[in-house]
CSV table of C-alpha atoms in Angstrom, one decimal:
chain,number,residue,atom,x,y,z
A,1,MET,CA,-36.8,103.0,-76.3
A,2,GLN,CA,-37.2,105.2,-79.4
A,3,ILE,CA,-37.7,103.8,-82.9
A,4,ARG,CA,-36.7,106.2,-85.7
A,5,ARG,CA,-35.3,106.2,-89.2
A,6,MET,CA,-31.8,105.0,-89.7
A,7,THR,CA,-29.2,107.5,-90.8
A,8,ALA,CA,-25.9,106.8,-92.6
A,9,GLN,CA,-24.2,107.6,-89.2
A,10,ASP,CA,-26.4,105.1,-87.4
A,11,PHE,CA,-25.2,102.4,-89.9
A,12,ASP,CA,-21.6,103.0,-88.5
A,13,ALA,CA,-22.9,102.1,-85.0
A,14,PHE,CA,-24.9,99.2,-86.4
A,15,TRP,CA,-22.1,97.7,-88.6
A,16,PRO,CA,-20.5,95.6,-85.8
A,17,THR,CA,-23.9,94.0,-85.0
A,18,PHE,CA,-24.5,93.3,-88.7
A,19,GLN,CA,-21.1,91.7,-89.1
A,20,GLN,CA,-21.5,89.6,-86.0
A,21,ILE,CA,-24.9,88.3,-87.0
A,22,VAL,CA,-24.0,87.6,-90.6
A,23,GLN,CA,-20.7,85.9,-89.7
A,24,ALA,CA,-22.4,83.7,-87.1
A,25,GLN,CA,-24.2,82.0,-90.0
A,26,GLU,CA,-27.1,81.0,-87.8
A,27,SER,CA,-29.9,83.2,-89.1
A,28,TYR,CA,-29.2,85.3,-92.2
A,29,ALA,CA,-28.7,84.0,-95.8
A,30,PHE,CA,-26.3,86.9,-96.5
A,31,ASP,CA,-22.8,86.6,-97.7
A,32,PRO,CA,-20.8,86.5,-94.4
A,33,HIS,CA,-18.0,88.4,-96.2
A,34,LEU,CA,-20.1,91.4,-97.3
A,35,ASP,CA,-18.2,94.6,-97.0
A,36,LYS,CA,-19.7,97.7,-95.3
A,37,ASP,CA,-20.7,99.4,-98.5
A,38,ASP,CA,-22.5,96.4,-99.9
A,39,ALA,CA,-24.1,95.8,-96.5
A,40,TYR,CA,-25.3,99.4,-96.5
A,41,ARG,CA,-26.8,99.0,-99.9
A,42,LEU,CA,-28.6,95.8,-98.8
A,43,TRP,CA,-29.9,97.1,-95.5
A,44,CYS,CA,-30.5,100.8,-96.3
A,45,ASP,CA,-30.5,101.5,-100.0
A,46,LEU,CA,-32.5,98.7,-101.6
A,47,PRO,CA,-35.3,98.6,-99.0
A,48,LEU,CA,-38.2,101.0,-98.9
A,49,GLU,CA,-37.3,102.2,-95.4
A,50,THR,CA,-34.9,101.3,-92.5
A,51,TRP,CA,-35.5,102.0,-88.8
A,52,VAL,CA,-33.4,101.7,-85.7
A,53,ALA,CA,-34.3,101.2,-82.0
A,54,GLU,CA,-32.3,103.4,-79.7
A,55,GLN,CA,-32.1,104.0,-76.0
A,56,ASP,CA,-30.0,106.6,-74.3
A,57,GLY,CA,-28.0,107.1,-77.4
A,58,VAL,CA,-27.2,103.4,-77.8
A,59,LEU,CA,-28.4,101.6,-80.9
A,60,LEU,CA,-30.2,98.4,-79.9
A,61,GLY,CA,-31.3,97.1,-83.3
A,62,SER,CA,-32.6,97.8,-86.7
A,63,TYR,CA,-35.1,96.6,-89.4
A,64,TYR,CA,-35.7,97.2,-93.0
A,65,LEU,CA,-39.0,97.1,-94.9
A,66,LYS,CA,-39.3,96.3,-98.6
A,67,ALA,CA,-41.7,94.7,-101.1
A,68,ASN,CA,-41.2,91.0,-101.3
A,69,ALA,CA,-41.9,90.8,-105.0
A,70,ALA,CA,-42.8,93.2,-107.9
A,71,GLY,CA,-46.0,93.7,-109.9
A,72,PRO,CA,-48.7,91.2,-109.0
A,73,GLY,CA,-46.8,90.3,-105.8
A,74,SER,CA,-46.1,93.8,-104.7
A,75,HIS,CA,-48.8,93.9,-102.0
A,76,VAL,CA,-46.7,91.5,-99.9
A,77,CYS,CA,-43.7,93.0,-98.0
A,78,ASN,CA,-40.6,91.6,-96.4
A,79,CYS,CA,-38.6,92.7,-93.4
A,80,GLY,CA,-35.3,91.8,-91.8
A,81,TYR,CA,-34.5,92.4,-88.2
A,82,MET,CA,-31.2,92.5,-86.2
A,83,VAL,CA,-30.7,93.1,-82.5
A,84,SER,CA,-27.3,93.8,-81.1
A,85,GLU,CA,-25.9,91.1,-78.8
A,86,SER,CA,-26.1,93.2,-75.6
A,87,ALA,CA,-29.7,94.2,-76.2
A,88,ARG,CA,-31.2,90.7,-76.7
A,89,GLY,CA,-33.9,89.4,-74.4
A,90,LYS,CA,-35.3,92.9,-73.7
A,91,GLY,CA,-38.2,92.9,-76.2
A,92,VAL,CA,-36.4,94.9,-78.9
A,93,ALA,CA,-37.2,92.4,-81.7
A,94,ARG,CA,-40.8,92.4,-80.6
A,95,ALA,CA,-41.0,96.2,-80.6
A,96,LEU,CA,-39.3,96.3,-84.1
A,97,GLY,CA,-41.7,93.6,-85.3
A,98,GLU,CA,-44.8,95.5,-84.2
A,99,HIS,CA,-43.5,98.7,-85.5
A,100,SER,CA,-42.7,97.2,-88.9
A,101,GLN,CA,-46.2,95.8,-89.2
A,102,GLN,CA,-47.6,99.2,-88.5
A,103,ARG,CA,-45.3,100.8,-91.1
A,104,ALA,CA,-46.1,98.1,-93.6
A,105,ARG,CA,-49.9,98.8,-93.3
A,106,GLN,CA,-49.3,102.5,-93.6
A,107,ALA,CA,-47.3,101.8,-96.8
A,108,GLY,CA,-50.3,99.9,-98.2
A,109,PHE,CA,-48.9,96.4,-97.9
A,110,LEU,CA,-51.5,93.7,-97.3
A,111,ALA,CA,-49.3,90.9,-96.0
A,112,MET,CA,-45.8,90.3,-94.7
A,113,GLN,CA,-43.6,87.3,-95.7
A,114,PHE,CA,-40.4,86.0,-94.2
A,115,ASN,CA,-38.7,83.8,-96.8
A,116,SER,CA,-36.0,82.3,-94.7
A,117,VAL,CA,-36.5,81.8,-90.9
A,118,VAL,CA,-34.0,79.2,-89.9
A,119,ALA,CA,-36.1,76.4,-88.4
A,120,CYS,CA,-33.8,75.8,-85.4
A,121,ASN,CA,-33.8,79.6,-84.5
A,122,GLU,CA,-36.5,79.0,-81.9
A,123,VAL,CA,-36.4,82.5,-80.4
A,124,ALA,CA,-37.3,84.0,-83.8
A,125,VAL,CA,-39.9,81.4,-84.8
A,126,THR,CA,-41.7,81.7,-81.4
A,127,LEU,CA,-41.7,85.5,-81.6
A,128,TRP,CA,-43.1,85.7,-85.1
A,129,GLN,CA,-45.8,83.2,-84.1
A,130,LYS,CA,-46.7,85.4,-81.2
A,131,LEU,CA,-46.9,88.3,-83.5
A,132,GLY,CA,-49.4,86.5,-85.7
A,133,PHE,CA,-47.3,84.8,-88.3
A,134,ASP,CA,-48.1,81.3,-89.6
A,135,ILE,CA,-45.5,78.8,-90.8
A,136,ILE,CA,-46.7,78.3,-94.4
A,137,GLY,CA,-43.8,76.4,-95.8
A,138,ARG,CA,-40.7,74.4,-94.7
A,139,VAL,CA,-37.7,74.2,-97.1
A,140,PRO,CA,-35.6,71.2,-96.4
A,141,ARG,CA,-31.9,71.7,-95.8
A,142,ALA,CA,-31.9,75.1,-97.4
A,143,TYR,CA,-29.6,76.7,-94.9
A,144,ARG,CA,-26.0,75.8,-94.1
A,145,HIS,CA,-25.9,76.5,-90.3
A,146,ARG,CA,-22.4,77.0,-88.9
A,147,GLU,CA,-22.9,74.5,-86.1
A,148,GLN,CA,-25.6,72.2,-87.3
A,149,GLY,CA,-24.9,71.9,-91.0
A,150,LEU,CA,-27.8,71.8,-93.5
A,151,VAL,CA,-31.0,72.7,-91.7
A,152,ASP,CA,-34.5,73.6,-92.8
A,153,ILE,CA,-35.8,77.1,-93.2
A,154,LEU,CA,-39.4,78.2,-92.7
A,155,VAL,CA,-41.5,80.5,-94.7
A,156,MET,CA,-43.7,82.6,-92.4
A,157,TYR,CA,-46.5,84.8,-93.4
A,158,LYS,CA,-49.1,87.2,-91.9
A,159,TRP,CA,-52.0,88.8,-93.6
A,160,LEU,CA,-52.0,92.4,-92.3
A,161,ASP,CA,-55.4,93.4,-93.6
A,162,THR,CA,-57.8,92.6,-90.8
A,163,PRO,CA,-55.6,93.4,-87.8
A,164,VAL,CA,-55.3,97.1,-89.0
A,165,ALA,CA,-59.0,97.6,-88.5
A,166,LYS,CA,-58.9,95.7,-85.2
A,167,GLN,CA,-56.1,97.9,-83.8
A,168,ALA,CA,-57.1,101.2,-85.3
A,169,ALA,CA,-60.8,101.2,-84.3
A,170,PRO,CA,-62.1,98.1,-82.6
A,171,ALA,CA,-65.6,99.7,-82.2
A,172,LEU,CA,-65.8,100.1,-86.0
A,173,LEU,CA,-64.6,96.6,-86.8
A,174,ILE,CA,-66.6,95.4,-89.8
A,175,GLY,CA,-66.2,92.3,-91.9
A,176,ARG,CA,-64.8,92.1,-95.5
A,177,LYS,CA,-68.3,91.5,-97.0
A,178,ASN,CA,-69.6,94.6,-95.3
A,179,ILE,CA,-66.7,96.7,-96.6
A,180,GLU,CA,-67.3,95.3,-100.1
A,181,ALA,CA,-71.0,96.2,-99.8
A,182,ILE,CA,-70.2,99.8,-98.7
A,183,VAL,CA,-67.6,100.3,-101.5
A,184,SER,CA,-70.1,98.9,-104.0
A,185,ARG,CA,-72.9,101.2,-102.8
A,186,ASP,CA,-70.6,104.2,-102.9
A,187,ARG,CA,-69.6,103.4,-106.4
A,188,LYS,CA,-73.2,103.2,-107.5
A,189,ARG,CA,-74.0,106.5,-105.8
A,190,ARG,CA,-71.2,108.2,-107.7
A,191,SER,CA,-72.0,106.7,-111.1
B,1,MET,CA,-34.5,71.9,-130.7
B,2,GLN,CA,-31.2,73.3,-129.5
B,3,ILE,CA,-30.5,74.8,-126.1
B,4,ARG,CA,-27.7,77.3,-126.0
B,5,ARG,CA,-26.6,80.5,-124.1
B,6,MET,CA,-28.7,83.6,-124.7
B,7,THR,CA,-27.0,86.5,-126.5
B,8,ALA,CA,-28.0,90.2,-126.4
B,9,GLN,CA,-29.4,89.7,-129.9
B,10,ASP,CA,-31.5,86.7,-128.8
B,11,PHE,CA,-33.0,89.0,-126.2
B,12,ASP,CA,-34.4,91.2,-129.0
B,13,ALA,CA,-36.2,88.2,-130.3
B,14,PHE,CA,-37.3,87.1,-126.8
B,15,TRP,CA,-38.6,90.6,-125.7
B,16,PRO,CA,-42.1,90.2,-127.1
B,17,THR,CA,-42.5,86.9,-125.3
B,18,PHE,CA,-41.2,88.5,-122.0
B,19,GLN,CA,-43.6,91.4,-122.4
B,20,GLN,CA,-46.6,89.2,-123.2
B,21,ILE,CA,-46.0,87.0,-120.2
B,22,VAL,CA,-45.3,89.7,-117.7
B,23,GLN,CA,-48.2,91.9,-118.9
B,24,ALA,CA,-50.6,88.9,-118.7
B,25,GLN,CA,-50.1,88.9,-114.9
B,26,GLU,CA,-50.9,85.3,-114.6
B,27,SER,CA,-47.5,83.8,-113.7
B,28,TYR,CA,-44.7,86.2,-113.0
B,29,ALA,CA,-44.3,88.6,-110.1
B,30,PHE,CA,-42.4,91.1,-112.2
B,31,ASP,CA,-43.4,94.7,-112.8
B,32,PRO,CA,-45.6,94.5,-115.9
B,33,HIS,CA,-44.3,97.9,-117.0
B,34,LEU,CA,-40.6,96.9,-116.9
B,35,ASP,CA,-38.7,98.5,-119.9
B,36,LYS,CA,-36.5,96.4,-122.1
B,37,ASP,CA,-33.2,97.5,-120.4
B,38,ASP,CA,-34.5,96.6,-116.9
B,39,ALA,CA,-35.9,93.3,-118.3
B,40,TYR,CA,-32.5,92.5,-119.8
B,41,ARG,CA,-30.8,93.2,-116.4
B,42,LEU,CA,-33.3,91.0,-114.6
B,43,TRP,CA,-33.2,88.1,-117.1
B,44,CYS,CA,-29.6,88.2,-118.3
B,45,ASP,CA,-27.4,90.3,-116.1
B,46,LEU,CA,-28.3,89.4,-112.6
B,47,PRO,CA,-28.6,85.6,-113.1
B,48,LEU,CA,-25.6,83.3,-113.2
B,49,GLU,CA,-26.5,82.1,-116.7
B,50,THR,CA,-29.3,82.4,-119.3
B,51,TRP,CA,-30.2,79.9,-122.0
B,52,VAL,CA,-32.5,79.8,-125.0
B,53,ALA,CA,-34.3,77.0,-126.8
B,54,GLU,CA,-34.2,77.5,-130.5
B,55,GLN,CA,-35.5,75.5,-133.5
B,56,ASP,CA,-34.8,76.4,-137.2
B,57,GLY,CA,-33.7,79.9,-136.2
B,58,VAL,CA,-36.9,80.5,-134.1
B,59,LEU,CA,-36.5,81.3,-130.4
B,60,LEU,CA,-39.0,79.0,-128.5
B,61,GLY,CA,-38.2,80.0,-124.9
B,62,SER,CA,-35.6,80.9,-122.3
B,63,TYR,CA,-34.6,80.3,-118.7
B,64,TYR,CA,-32.2,81.8,-116.2
B,65,LEU,CA,-30.3,80.2,-113.4
B,66,LYS,CA,-29.2,82.0,-110.3
B,67,ALA,CA,-28.6,81.4,-106.6
B,68,ASN,CA,-31.8,81.8,-104.6
B,69,ALA,CA,-30.0,83.3,-101.6
B,70,ALA,CA,-26.4,84.2,-100.5
B,71,GLY,CA,-24.0,82.8,-98.0
B,72,PRO,CA,-25.5,79.9,-96.0
B,73,GLY,CA,-28.3,79.7,-98.6
B,74,SER,CA,-26.2,79.8,-101.7
B,75,HIS,CA,-26.4,76.0,-102.3
B,76,VAL,CA,-30.0,76.5,-103.4
B,77,CYS,CA,-30.7,77.9,-106.8
B,78,ASN,CA,-33.6,79.5,-108.5
B,79,CYS,CA,-34.8,79.5,-112.2
B,80,GLY,CA,-37.3,81.3,-114.2
B,81,TYR,CA,-38.7,79.9,-117.5
B,82,MET,CA,-40.7,81.5,-120.4
B,83,VAL,CA,-42.0,79.9,-123.5
B,84,SER,CA,-43.3,81.9,-126.5
B,85,GLU,CA,-47.0,81.6,-127.0
B,86,SER,CA,-46.7,79.8,-130.4
B,87,ALA,CA,-44.3,77.2,-128.9
B,88,ARG,CA,-46.4,76.1,-126.0
B,89,GLY,CA,-47.6,72.5,-125.6
B,90,LYS,CA,-44.5,71.1,-127.4
B,91,GLY,CA,-42.3,70.1,-124.5
B,92,VAL,CA,-40.2,73.2,-124.5
B,93,ALA,CA,-40.7,74.0,-120.8
B,94,ARG,CA,-39.9,70.4,-119.9
B,95,ALA,CA,-36.7,70.5,-122.0
B,96,LEU,CA,-35.7,73.8,-120.4
B,97,GLY,CA,-36.5,72.4,-116.9
B,98,GLU,CA,-34.4,69.3,-117.4
B,99,HIS,CA,-31.6,71.3,-118.9
B,100,SER,CA,-31.6,73.8,-116.0
B,101,GLN,CA,-31.4,71.0,-113.4
B,102,GLN,CA,-28.4,69.6,-115.2
B,103,ARG,CA,-26.7,73.0,-115.3
B,104,ALA,CA,-27.6,73.6,-111.7
B,105,ARG,CA,-25.8,70.4,-110.7
B,106,GLN,CA,-22.8,71.3,-112.8
B,107,ALA,CA,-22.7,74.7,-111.1
B,108,GLY,CA,-22.6,72.9,-107.7
B,109,PHE,CA,-26.1,73.7,-106.5
B,110,LEU,CA,-27.7,71.1,-104.3
B,111,ALA,CA,-31.3,72.1,-104.6
B,112,MET,CA,-33.6,74.2,-106.7
B,113,GLN,CA,-36.4,76.4,-105.3
B,114,PHE,CA,-39.3,78.2,-107.1
B,115,ASN,CA,-40.5,80.9,-104.8
B,116,SER,CA,-43.6,81.9,-106.6
B,117,VAL,CA,-45.5,79.4,-108.7
B,118,VAL,CA,-49.1,80.7,-109.1
B,119,ALA,CA,-51.3,78.0,-107.6
B,120,CYS,CA,-53.9,78.2,-110.4
B,121,ASN,CA,-51.2,77.8,-113.1
B,122,GLU,CA,-51.9,74.1,-113.4
B,123,VAL,CA,-49.7,73.5,-116.4
B,124,ALA,CA,-46.7,74.8,-114.5
B,125,VAL,CA,-47.5,73.1,-111.2
B,126,THR,CA,-48.1,69.7,-112.9
B,127,LEU,CA,-44.9,70.0,-115.0
B,128,TRP,CA,-42.7,70.8,-112.0
B,129,GLN,CA,-44.2,67.9,-110.1
B,130,LYS,CA,-43.4,65.6,-113.0
B,131,LEU,CA,-39.8,66.9,-112.9
B,132,GLY,CA,-39.5,66.0,-109.2
B,133,PHE,CA,-40.5,69.1,-107.4
B,134,ASP,CA,-42.5,69.0,-104.2
B,135,ILE,CA,-44.9,71.7,-103.0
B,136,ILE,CA,-43.3,72.7,-99.7
B,137,GLY,CA,-45.3,75.8,-99.0
B,138,ARG,CA,-48.5,77.7,-100.0
B,139,VAL,CA,-48.6,81.5,-99.6
B,140,PRO,CA,-52.2,82.7,-99.2
B,141,ARG,CA,-53.4,85.5,-101.6
B,142,ALA,CA,-49.8,86.5,-102.4
B,143,TYR,CA,-50.4,87.1,-106.2
B,144,ARG,CA,-52.8,89.5,-107.8
B,145,HIS,CA,-53.9,87.5,-110.8
B,146,ARG,CA,-55.3,89.6,-113.7
B,147,GLU,CA,-58.5,87.6,-114.0
B,148,GLN,CA,-58.9,85.9,-110.7
B,149,GLY,CA,-57.8,88.5,-108.2
B,150,LEU,CA,-55.8,87.5,-105.2
B,151,VAL,CA,-54.7,83.9,-105.5
B,152,ASP,CA,-52.2,81.7,-103.6
B,153,ILE,CA,-48.7,81.0,-104.7
B,154,LEU,CA,-46.8,77.8,-104.1
B,155,VAL,CA,-43.2,77.3,-103.1
B,156,MET,CA,-41.8,74.3,-104.9
B,157,TYR,CA,-38.5,72.6,-104.2
B,158,LYS,CA,-36.3,69.8,-105.4
B,159,TRP,CA,-33.2,68.4,-103.9
B,160,LEU,CA,-30.8,67.8,-106.8
B,161,ASP,CA,-28.3,65.7,-105.0
B,162,THR,CA,-29.5,62.1,-105.4
B,163,PRO,CA,-30.9,62.4,-109.0
B,164,VAL,CA,-27.5,63.3,-110.3
B,165,ALA,CA,-26.2,59.8,-109.4
B,166,LYS,CA,-29.4,58.3,-110.8
B,167,GLN,CA,-29.0,60.0,-114.2
B,168,ALA,CA,-25.3,59.7,-114.5
B,169,ALA,CA,-24.8,56.0,-113.7
B,170,PRO,CA,-28.0,54.0,-113.2
B,171,ALA,CA,-26.1,50.8,-113.0
B,172,LEU,CA,-24.2,52.1,-110.0
B,173,LEU,CA,-27.3,53.4,-108.2
B,174,ILE,CA,-26.9,52.8,-104.5
B,175,GLY,CA,-29.1,53.9,-101.7
B,176,ARG,CA,-28.2,56.6,-99.1
B,177,LYS,CA,-27.8,54.0,-96.4
B,178,ASN,CA,-25.3,52.1,-98.5
B,179,ILE,CA,-23.4,55.3,-99.2
B,180,GLU,CA,-23.3,56.0,-95.5
B,181,ALA,CA,-22.1,52.5,-94.7
B,182,ILE,CA,-19.3,52.8,-97.3
B,183,VAL,CA,-18.2,56.2,-96.0
B,184,SER,CA,-18.3,54.9,-92.5
B,185,ARG,CA,-16.3,51.8,-93.4
B,186,ASP,CA,-13.7,53.9,-95.3
B,187,ARG,CA,-13.4,56.3,-92.3
B,188,LYS,CA,-12.7,53.3,-90.0
B,189,ARG,CA,-10.1,51.9,-92.4
B,190,ARG,CA,-8.3,55.2,-92.5
B,191,SER,CA,-8.3,55.7,-88.7
């Protein structure tokens, strides 16, 4: 499996998956009647970057990465993930999730927030928890599920700061206070 | 005090307030360097509707009302409120808050969600609680406060459904169980 940037051509291959997921009304709070151009704008134009997972020329899934808010909230990012129906249960979402966290760190984000994880979407909730996300809010009856009617959504959140250091160089792992002391000492030296 | 729709001319009068609040970086997760055109788009074009509070020709504050999400999340709305510095402490925010809930109900929204109430903004948190909002989430260090550095934000939420009945016809106030019993009885009669 290869994860690479999405092209406009990839979006053609991805469009049936996007439609199927949005029309199912089980996970995304997108307009189920979005046309392809608006979907492209939402998934590819507005975000900071959009990636696809591909294997043997077959598009398995995609995710976007963008800031969750502006100005004083711009250190928190947001992602959306979709996996094609035939590729589910094969670790594609996990691979995209891990890749997106790495990209988010590289882009300078300090945290990642999912604003609307449908509470009864157990596969998603469990996966995000495994990948280090906490449930930090529950919004009652905020999603109109196609089968179940009004259901809760969860706000899930992960601070990305510490894990970067852990993954990049475990031997060099140092605490926040130490980092602050080093930065402070360097500043004093320079002044 | 009169609450009426905002015009393009009102926005000229409102712009210094908008700039002051956004640049203070104590409450809004907007880009503090937004220019006037982008601010107008954000406050007046994108929302469903935008209102001002005015007294003796002086603009005291404003709010916008929009959907918080699309499709299966479109029954939840979101609002933003700003009160000019000289008009604070006079009940303007409360009046705008109550007005916005009424408008939201009239527009068919079932709930109102604030995604980003800065946790240390006690005046705002207390007011929204008085107006019936619950804190349903706390996002750690998601806001870079100008004075206090990284601070938490709160997600606040109010279900608008029941209060409508309360306000519209207090004499007819009946509990949810009674409503369910009546609906069930009516269904049986019809079948």
